[in-house]
Amino acid sequence: MGFPPASLLLSAILGVWGGWLLPSPVSAQRAPLSEEQLVLNQAQERFQADLLAMRVFRPGYAFWQHIFQIPDGSVAFGSARDGRLLAVFPAGGDWDREGRWTEGDLATVLGGRPLPNRLNDRREEVAQRLEPEVGPVMHNATRGDFLLPNLSRYGIFLDEWALIYERFGVPGEVGLAQAMIESGLNGTIRSEARALGFCQWLESNWNQLKRHASSVIEGHNQTTQAPYCAAYLSILATKYGTFIPALSEHHAGGTNVGRTVINGGRLGGGDVREQYFLGSEFARDLRRMAPRKFRDVVYSYGPRSFLYAEMVFGNTLNVTRARGEIPQTRIHAMRAQRPIPLSEVTQRTGLSVDEVRRFNPALVRQVPRGANLYLPQRVEAFGPDVSFWHRAPAPAYTTVLLDFLQLESESWSWDDPSFAPVLTNFRRRFQDTDTEEGDVMAAVLGYVMDEMYTSRRRQILVEFRESLQVQRLVEQGLREREIFLSTTTAR
């Protein structure tokens, strides 16, 4: 599936949308917005601009909501033009008899003709038969078992977690959608690569972050992790001016995303969003054509890297739906001033062990001193209240956060050591707010600076941008891709 560059269309849409944001004469007379509201507006404006770009370059992104709603064992097909679900087939079995069509008239495309035995070949064959009727088609194995059981157990916390993300300038639906596809909202899950927790950071990364943090980070508690996940996404979105490559960097790494954006610039992308989308489509096509031949252009930016941001945006619809359908409960956080045995928690609260662990998946025998204990009610004996998301933000914090979110610079400049004093100053300002969320932002900024200034990322990207060999490969790839796509379309 391929879409032509859409810079003019995107620019026109963003121009119209930007016009909607201009205040009317009446609204201009209203009282000025508070800095807290300005932070929320900044996050939403960024998100809405991203949604518009997604609709231009990946209009089928809504398809991914279905993948996490349908239990495992099936293959879902959807429209790449609007993301609507077309059909669901069992991974095994007779697709003629056992398929479920959302649009009945499409069932005739199978026409009783035999399908290949191999599942991958069968999927491609069905897609080819559907495309003359509906246009480009997407298909993927369903993954509902990854999310649905955890949604039943932890979905009651979505509103609270959303408030945490919003305190850092990240729309709740974006942060929670990322958590859905990373961990299925399960705080104790580990990936094959040994990444753990809510947003799936490697244990080594958590350990590095802990050296900057002023309080105990328990990796299996979602409510402990959520502020750090939110701060990291907020920082990356500020770096790029968009959540789209920020999400991709979380998955694919800053070097891969940097190369992708550079290639998008070579292909004529006018801003970071367009550069990322053009560069990612280019990488996908080169990988499909001849991955070894063009490995110095695409490196390890693979198929899941290409899909990651649109998977997150598709699942924002699941977040919104779940928050509307599942009754929500509050989470109160208390910072333990001493080790607190699990038995004492159950005795004082009357909650079962299972319910206490629902709020605190990391809790086995006791809450460590300096860690947070999460409960549906406030218990003073368990320590001071650190539920910052229940309180209005301190003015000092919103001032520095707003300044940070409005920081304007080219994304590539962040990797240059000359930019370090800017981030160091913001880190100090966040620390000086003497707030829970300020401490989190300061810790994550320290972690991000470690990533950027102790690695070879900048040198690698400078060499990639200036390499004549890479430029020749890009030009060759463009010529061969044109032939490849014309051949594919003609089938």
C-alpha angles and dihedrals in degrees: 000000000000135000126198120246108282104193096132093047093047092047090050093049093047090047092054092043090049088054089057088060094057110106119247119232088260096049090046088065094057123103113278116266120257118250089248090058091044089056091052091046092049091053093047094047090053091047094048091050088051091050091053091050090048091053090053100044103024105022091163094062092113088068090079093069088070094053091064095041098057120071119249120274100064140087118226125205123200143169116270088204098062108356096244117153113252106175145343123212131184111253086236130028137049110327092193092061105025103042120113114216122197089197107043097201090064092066089083091070089081089053094184090287114142119260127214116272096227110085096224092050090047092052092051092047093052090047091052091050092049098047097075088057103040107012125240113009134209124203135179142160111266120250106187093130088065093060114015100070091047091046088057091052103035104022089097088073099054096102092051093048090047090056089053092053092047091054087065097047097263121122108244094232092057096050094043093046089055090050089050094057095037102047107357083242089293112138096198101049120120125198126222087260088055094250111152145200141008099338097017108245120173113257090242089057092050090049090051091049091049089063088064098039122097095208136044115280114207106196097206097055110089093201090054093049098042096078092051092046089049094048092049092051091045092053094048092046089053090049092055100026089234139068093227102077088029089063091044092052089055088057106030102026132249096274094055092046091046091055090046092053092046091053090048088055089051088053092054103265110167101205137012095271093052093041091053095048094045092045093048093050089049091051091048093051094046090050091051092047105043116338096180094047093053100032091119087062102042103024109173097339097124142175095284090048088055092051100038102093094043090049089055093047091048090054093053082081090058090050092052092046094048094048089054096047105037119070108241131222134198124250117215117199124207123183109227113233090190136015107288117205117225089234091060091051093053093044095050096042103033088227121139120249089249093053093047089051090048086067093035113032090172093060112107108148106342145356109253119238109268094023126110125256114206122205139157089248138037115258111186093198089066096061144275120328111259097170092128092169089067092059132065109261117259111259090234090058096047090048094056093039092053091048089050096048090051093051107131119205140122111273092233091058091066091071092055112097088226087071093056095089089059092055092040090056092050090047090054092047092052091049091049091059088075091216134129092242092044090055090051093051091047091050094049092046088055090051093048091050089052088053094050104037103038096048134070093244096115093047091048093051093046090052091046092051094048100037113119090197091057091046090054090049090050091052091047090047091052092053094046093044091056089056092043095051094045090052092047093049092049094058 
